[in-house]
Each structure stands twice: as structure tokens, then as C-alpha cells.
Tab-separated table of C-alpha atoms in Angstrom:
chain	number	residue	atom	x	y	z
P	1	MET	CA	0.000	0.000	0.000
P	2	PHE	CA	2.788	2.412	0.947
P	3	ALA	CA	4.796	1.577	-2.178
P	4	VAL	CA	1.812	2.087	-4.492
P	5	SER	CA	0.652	5.339	-2.936
P	6	ALA	CA	4.193	6.702	-2.940
P	7	SER	CA	4.179	6.540	-6.725
P	8	LEU	CA	1.059	8.717	-6.963
P	9	VAL	CA	2.887	11.895	-5.972
P	10	ASN	CA	5.918	13.191	-7.830
P	11	PRO	CA	8.649	13.594	-5.185
P	12	ALA	CA	10.162	16.450	-7.104
P	13	ASN	CA	6.912	18.373	-6.763
P	14	ALA	CA	6.508	17.389	-3.135
P	15	HIS	CA	9.404	19.572	-2.197
P	16	GLY	CA	8.237	22.848	-3.664
P	17	TRP	CA	7.259	25.133	-0.841
P	18	ASP	CA	9.841	27.622	-2.018
P	19	ASP	CA	7.611	28.231	-5.060
P	20	ASN	CA	4.706	29.098	-2.735
P	21	ALA	CA	6.474	31.230	-0.147
P	22	ASP	CA	3.484	33.527	0.333
P	23	GLU	CA	1.069	30.626	0.764
P	24	ASP	CA	3.517	29.017	3.164
P	25	PHE	CA	3.661	32.159	5.282
P	26	PHE	CA	-0.089	32.798	5.346
P	27	SER	CA	-1.004	29.181	6.125
P	28	ALA	CA	1.522	29.107	8.963
P	29	MET	CA	0.221	32.463	10.169
P	30	LEU	CA	-3.327	31.087	10.206
P	31	GLY	CA	-2.134	27.979	12.026
P	32	GLY	CA	-0.492	30.140	14.668
P	33	LEU	CA	-3.487	32.455	15.000
P	34	LEU	CA	-5.820	29.583	15.915
P	35	PRO	CA	-4.090	28.751	19.233
P	36	ALA	CA	-3.695	32.496	19.790
P	37	ALA	CA	-7.474	32.933	19.443
P	38	LEU	CA	-8.131	30.065	21.849
P	39	TRP	CA	-5.656	31.627	24.269
P	40	LEU	CA	-7.370	35.029	24.082
P	41	ILE	CA	-10.811	33.497	24.712
P	42	TYR	CA	-9.346	31.598	27.645
P	43	VAL	CA	-7.815	34.730	29.169
P	44	VAL	CA	-11.154	36.543	28.973
P	45	GLY	CA	-12.982	33.511	30.375
P	46	ALA	CA	-10.441	33.144	33.183
P	47	GLY	CA	-11.508	36.581	34.386
P	48	ARG	CA	-15.019	35.194	34.865
P	49	ILE	CA	-14.240	31.653	36.037
P	50	ARG	CA	-10.886	31.529	37.753
P	51	PRO	CA	-8.844	28.371	37.009
P	52	THR	CA	-6.290	26.886	39.375
P	53	ASN	CA	-2.689	28.004	38.956
P	54	ASN	CA	-1.602	24.571	37.700
P	55	ARG	CA	-4.292	24.481	35.035
P	56	ARG	CA	-3.539	28.039	33.998
P	57	LEU	CA	0.152	27.191	33.640
P	58	MET	CA	-0.582	24.073	31.578
P	59	PHE	CA	-2.867	25.998	29.254
P	60	HIS	CA	-0.367	28.804	28.677
P	61	GLY	CA	2.385	26.251	28.076
P	62	ALA	CA	0.254	24.301	25.599
P	63	SER	CA	-0.705	27.507	23.763
P	64	LEU	CA	2.919	28.602	23.470
P	65	LEU	CA	4.010	25.191	22.183
P	66	ALA	CA	1.095	25.093	19.732
P	67	ALA	CA	1.936	28.507	18.289
P	68	MET	CA	5.631	27.622	17.980
P	69	THR	CA	4.804	24.290	16.342
P	70	MET	CA	2.466	25.878	13.803
P	71	PHE	CA	4.793	28.785	13.007
P	72	GLY	CA	7.655	26.297	12.776
P	73	SER	CA	6.345	25.197	9.379
P	74	THR	CA	7.491	28.437	7.746
P	75	GLY	CA	10.589	28.427	5.607
P	76	GLY	CA	10.191	24.882	4.288
P	77	TRP	CA	12.862	23.484	6.629
P	78	LEU	CA	10.570	20.712	7.891
P	79	ASP	CA	10.095	19.149	4.459
P	80	GLU	CA	13.842	18.578	4.226
P	81	SER	CA	13.826	16.186	7.177
P	82	SER	CA	11.378	13.418	8.025
P	83	THR	CA	12.825	13.416	11.536
P	84	LEU	CA	12.016	17.066	12.210
P	85	HIS	CA	8.603	16.589	10.647
P	86	MET	CA	7.935	13.627	12.951
P	87	VAL	CA	9.035	15.623	16.000
P	88	GLN	CA	6.462	18.245	15.039
P	89	HIS	CA	3.765	15.587	14.696
P	90	MET	CA	4.581	13.978	18.042
P	91	LEU	CA	4.547	17.356	19.784
P	92	ILE	CA	0.966	17.829	18.604
P	93	LEU	CA	-0.129	14.268	19.372
P	94	VAL	CA	1.448	13.514	22.752
P	95	VAL	CA	2.471	16.847	24.305
P	96	ILE	CA	0.275	19.758	23.229
P	97	ALA	CA	-3.064	17.916	23.079
P	98	PRO	CA	-2.816	16.273	26.542
P	99	LEU	CA	-1.607	19.543	28.077
P	100	TYR	CA	-4.685	21.312	26.734
P	101	VAL	CA	-6.914	18.556	28.122
P	102	LEU	CA	-5.287	18.537	31.564
P	103	ALA	CA	-5.702	22.325	31.707
P	104	ARG	CA	-9.494	21.794	31.439
P	105	PRO	CA	-10.170	25.093	29.621
P	106	LEU	CA	-13.791	24.315	28.721
P	107	PRO	CA	-15.388	26.346	31.576
P	108	GLN	CA	-13.368	29.415	30.573
P	109	TRP	CA	-14.174	29.015	26.867
P	110	LEU	CA	-17.879	28.489	27.540
P	111	ALA	CA	-17.949	31.496	29.858
P	112	VAL	CA	-17.193	33.600	26.775
P	113	SER	CA	-18.983	31.693	24.007
P	114	GLY	CA	-22.175	31.014	26.002
P	115	LYS	CA	-24.997	29.005	24.427
P	116	ILE	CA	-23.318	28.946	21.016
P	117	GLY	CA	-20.248	27.298	22.515
P	118	ILE	CA	-22.356	24.778	24.405
P	119	ARG	CA	-24.116	23.739	21.193
P	120	LEU	CA	-20.808	23.408	19.368
P	121	TRP	CA	-19.219	21.322	22.124
P	122	LYS	CA	-22.139	18.955	22.747
P	123	PRO	CA	-21.317	16.476	19.925
P	124	PHE	CA	-17.699	16.285	21.067
P	125	LEU	CA	-18.757	15.786	24.677
P	126	ARG	CA	-20.848	12.813	23.586
P	127	LEU	CA	-18.007	11.348	21.539
P	128	SER	CA	-15.548	11.799	24.421
P	129	ARG	CA	-17.598	9.298	26.447
P	130	HIS	CA	-16.299	6.529	24.189
P	131	PRO	CA	-12.485	6.178	24.495
P	132	LEU	CA	-12.299	3.302	22.015
P	133	ARG	CA	-14.046	5.333	19.337
P	134	THR	CA	-11.749	8.307	19.822
P	135	GLY	CA	-8.762	5.940	19.799
P	136	ILE	CA	-9.870	4.470	16.476
P	137	LEU	CA	-10.452	7.960	15.069
P	138	GLN	CA	-6.979	9.138	16.086
P	139	SER	CA	-5.316	6.013	14.685
P	140	LEU	CA	-7.113	6.434	11.359
P	141	VAL	CA	-6.057	10.086	11.145
P	142	ILE	CA	-2.410	9.236	11.907
P	143	TRP	CA	-2.244	6.438	9.343
P	144	PHE	CA	-4.095	8.537	6.763
P	145	TRP	CA	-1.559	11.363	6.872
P	146	HIS	CA	1.433	9.012	6.971
P	147	THR	CA	0.509	7.193	3.785
P	148	PRO	CA	2.944	8.467	1.124
P	149	VAL	CA	0.357	10.091	-1.141
P	150	PHE	CA	-1.055	12.320	1.597
P	151	TYR	CA	2.278	12.854	3.368
P	152	ASN	CA	3.827	14.130	0.149
P	153	LEU	CA	0.695	16.153	-0.574
P	154	ALA	CA	1.156	17.924	2.763
P	155	LEU	CA	4.769	18.638	1.822
P	156	ALA	CA	3.744	19.996	-1.566
P	157	SER	CA	1.004	22.305	-0.294
P	158	PRO	CA	1.159	24.454	2.855
P	159	TRP	CA	-2.647	24.420	3.036
P	160	TRP	CA	-2.750	20.623	3.071
P	161	HIS	CA	0.007	20.753	5.667
P	162	LEU	CA	-2.171	22.996	7.820
P	163	ALA	CA	-5.120	20.624	7.353
P	164	GLU	CA	-2.879	17.759	8.461
P	165	HIS	CA	-1.908	19.517	11.684
P	166	LEU	CA	-5.449	20.644	12.466
P	167	SER	CA	-6.762	17.105	12.015
P	168	PHE	CA	-3.985	15.816	14.297
P	169	ALA	CA	-4.913	18.396	16.920
P	170	PHE	CA	-8.634	17.633	16.656
P	171	ALA	CA	-8.319	13.835	16.781
P	172	SER	CA	-5.666	13.759	19.506
P	173	GLY	CA	-7.547	16.358	21.553
P	174	LEU	CA	-10.686	14.201	21.501
P	175	PHE	CA	-8.639	11.106	22.318
P	176	TRP	CA	-6.871	12.578	25.345
P	177	TRP	CA	-10.096	14.197	26.488
P	178	SER	CA	-11.774	10.786	26.607
P	179	ILE	CA	-8.719	9.211	28.280
P	180	LEU	CA	-7.437	11.660	30.871
P	181	LEU	CA	-10.737	12.971	32.217
P	182	ARG	CA	-12.505	9.637	32.650
P	183	ARG	CA	-12.126	6.784	35.123
P	184	THR	CA	-13.434	3.800	33.189
P	185	LEU	CA	-11.830	0.519	32.194
P	186	THR	CA	-12.345	1.322	28.505
P	187	VAL	CA	-9.493	3.849	28.603
P	188	LEU	CA	-6.963	1.009	28.874
P	189	PRO	CA	-7.874	-0.855	25.637
P	190	ALA	CA	-8.102	2.532	23.901
P	191	LEU	CA	-4.538	3.330	24.965
P	192	LEU	CA	-3.395	-0.163	23.965
P	193	LEU	CA	-4.972	0.278	20.535
P	194	THR	CA	-3.180	3.592	20.034
P	195	LEU	CA	0.123	2.189	21.297
P	196	MET	CA	-0.090	-0.747	18.877
P	197	SER	CA	-1.190	1.428	15.952
P	198	THR	CA	1.558	4.030	16.292
P	199	GLY	CA	4.068	1.301	17.168
P	200	MET	CA	3.303	-0.592	13.964
P	201	LEU	CA	3.634	2.560	11.871
P	202	GLY	CA	6.850	3.549	13.631
P	203	ALA	CA	8.328	0.065	13.162
P	204	LEU	CA	7.324	0.080	9.489
P	205	LEU	CA	9.185	3.347	8.934
P	206	THR	CA	12.160	2.216	11.031
P	207	PHE	CA	12.807	-1.083	9.253
P	208	ALA	CA	11.970	0.095	5.730
P	209	GLN	CA	14.802	-0.304	3.225
P	210	THR	CA	13.465	2.231	0.711
P	211	PRO	CA	12.079	5.756	1.240
P	212	PHE	CA	8.291	5.839	1.421
P	213	TYR	CA	8.093	9.581	1.023
P	214	ASN	CA	10.051	12.249	-0.819
P	215	ASP	CA	12.871	10.491	-2.667
P	216	LEU	CA	15.098	13.459	-1.897
P	217	LEU	CA	15.078	12.409	1.752
P	218	ASN	CA	17.539	9.704	2.757
P	219	ILE	CA	16.435	6.393	4.223
P	220	GLN	CA	18.323	6.951	7.496
P	221	ASP	CA	16.302	10.097	8.145
P	222	GLN	CA	13.045	8.209	7.580
P	223	GLN	CA	14.187	5.395	9.876
P	224	LEU	CA	15.031	7.858	12.634
P	225	ALA	CA	11.596	9.450	12.217
P	226	GLY	CA	9.986	6.036	12.624
P	227	LEU	CA	12.069	5.362	15.715
P	228	ILE	CA	10.885	8.641	17.258
P	229	MET	CA	7.251	7.659	16.731
P	230	TRP	CA	7.868	4.109	17.924
P	231	VAL	CA	9.922	4.619	21.111
P	232	PRO	CA	9.552	8.134	22.596
P	233	GLY	CA	6.023	8.425	21.194
P	234	GLY	CA	5.050	5.024	22.554
P	235	LEU	CA	6.521	5.916	25.936
P	236	PHE	CA	3.962	8.693	26.366
P	237	TYR	CA	1.107	6.242	25.802
P	238	LEU	CA	2.670	3.765	28.243
P	239	LEU	CA	2.992	6.481	30.883
P	240	ALA	CA	-0.613	7.501	30.270
P	241	GLY	CA	-1.660	3.868	30.680
P	242	GLY	CA	0.160	3.643	34.010
P	243	TRP	CA	-1.368	6.893	35.224
P	244	CYS	CA	-4.888	5.845	34.204
P	245	SER	CA	-4.411	2.449	35.860
P	246	LEU	CA	-3.323	4.158	39.063
P	247	ARG	CA	-6.391	6.393	38.981
P	248	LEU	CA	-8.642	3.377	38.486
P	249	PHE	CA	-6.907	1.537	41.328
P	250	THR	CA	-7.196	4.458	43.750
P	251	LYS	CA	-10.769	5.259	42.762
P	252	CYS	CA	-11.936	2.750	45.347
P	253	ILE	CA	-10.302	0.685	48.079
P	254	PRO	CA	-11.327	-2.797	49.189
P	255	ILE	CA	-12.816	-3.219	52.664
P	256	VAL	CA	-13.789	-6.156	54.806
P	257	ASP	CA	-16.231	-5.659	57.653
P	258	GLN	CA	-17.673	-8.116	60.143
P	259	ASN	CA	-21.173	-7.263	58.957
P	260	SER	CA	-20.451	-7.032	55.247
P	261	VAL	CA	-18.980	-8.935	52.364
P	262	PRO	CA	-15.764	-7.740	50.685
P	263	GLY	CA	-16.582	-4.705	48.602
P	264	CYS	CA	-15.363	-1.355	47.460
P	265	LEU	CA	-15.834	2.079	48.974
P	266	SER	CA	-14.726	5.389	47.618
P	267	LYS	CA	-11.933	7.093	49.496
P	268	ASP	CA	-14.300	9.930	50.406
P	269	ALA	CA	-16.744	7.490	51.956
P	270	VAL	CA	-13.981	5.894	53.994
P	271	ASN	CA	-12.701	9.247	55.214
P	272	THR	CA	-16.226	10.236	56.204
P	273	SER	CA	-16.715	7.052	58.184
P	274	LEU	CA	-13.490	7.463	60.175
């Protein structure tokens, strides 16, 4: 599949951002303005609903990283290295998106957007109740944009490149939202699915003997990019799995009472009874 789709895009044309310098600049500018707009709405909303200092810090950090990552596309330097391109992708998928989720900015955003914002967020709130579905969605988006035809298309057009990053941000944001803010057993198979999916793609890129993407890029660069997705990227999902398991384990504690059968009480209930 990778070999066939790689032939659909001319590698010589997939390296032509220099011919579209203005489009490159404006698409990167738009990509940077989106997190800036979210940041501005958050700042206004924080004046109405005050977040904790930790959440405020995480949101500001995520916004700064998002703006830098989007603006980092300018100049065409990313399309000369699969490794740098992969670093950019992994920043969006496993650093920026979970930071946004852990910051829990929804109350601040809704404080500004009101009923319109509530209507817009409702479908995503429903979808976030299903970690497996969001995991499948994220995996499909990742594989879609790493097939050669669409990867090279993103290199050839700054607007497709922007669409790639926005779809990464959307899918990974939904995924981490359903994982980090829920205490259900379904988060663990969802994380396992994502770990296996990205691991398979990373291993495929790492052990490939021919370039899947732009022929101007050397095979060692592609292999290093695959290794970054496979090992450091996979580590984030493993850490998330451990953290979610710990939360599930500490959600309730087993008790044995003379007048009861072994069961499970919440920590709050135990503290109240002491």
C-alpha cells in the first residue's frame, strides 16, 4: 500500500514550498493564530471563572508550544527532514493535546462563548464518552496522513500541511479528552490500541529499506523518524496507561467488615466514616 501510494505523488513536486512562499507564510500564520485565538478566549474567560494556577500554567504552556509548532512550518525546513517533521507531529499528538486537556479550559471558553459554545461542544462531549471510538479515530487520522500520497501532498502544499496539523490536533484532543478525564476501564484498551497502531507505523518506517516519502530524503532520516514515533512516542502512551491504571486503582479501596462482604468504597466514603 505504501509503495503504491508513494508513486502517486511526484517527489520532485513534493518539495516545492519555495515556489509558494506567500502561501507558506499565510497558512503558517493562520495555524499560529488559531491557538492564539483560543488563548485570548481563555484569558477573557479566566476573568469570569478563575482556574487553578496549575491548570492556567498548563494551558499557557500548551498555547505557546502550539503557536511555535504551527509557526515552525514556515521556511520549508521541515520538508527537508522526516525526523524534524515527525518531531512536530509527536509534539501535537502527545504533548500539546494532553496539556490542553489537563488544563481543562472548557469552563473558561464556555464562559465567553455562552450558548453557542455549548451547542458546538455537545457532539464532542458525547463522543468523548467513548475512548475506544476516539482511539480508532486518532489512529485512522495518523495512518491517513502518513501514507505516502497524503504525506507528500502535505509537503507539496502548505494548506494541506495545515489541514494535516489541524486534524492531528482535533483527533488527539478528543482522544486525550476521553482518556485523561474519565475513570473507566475502557481507557486502557483505547490506549493499547493507540500504542499498537503508532508502534506498527513507527516500526514500518524504522525497518523500511526504501524511502516511502520524498525520494530526496535519505532512508536513514526516515528510519530515525519512525524510531521517534515508535519509542519516545510510545513511551507517552505507556505512561498515560500507568497513570490511568493508578487512577482506576485508587478510585476505590477494598474493605472487609464483620457485617459485610468484601466490597469497594470510595476514598471519600472511607474518610467520612473514620
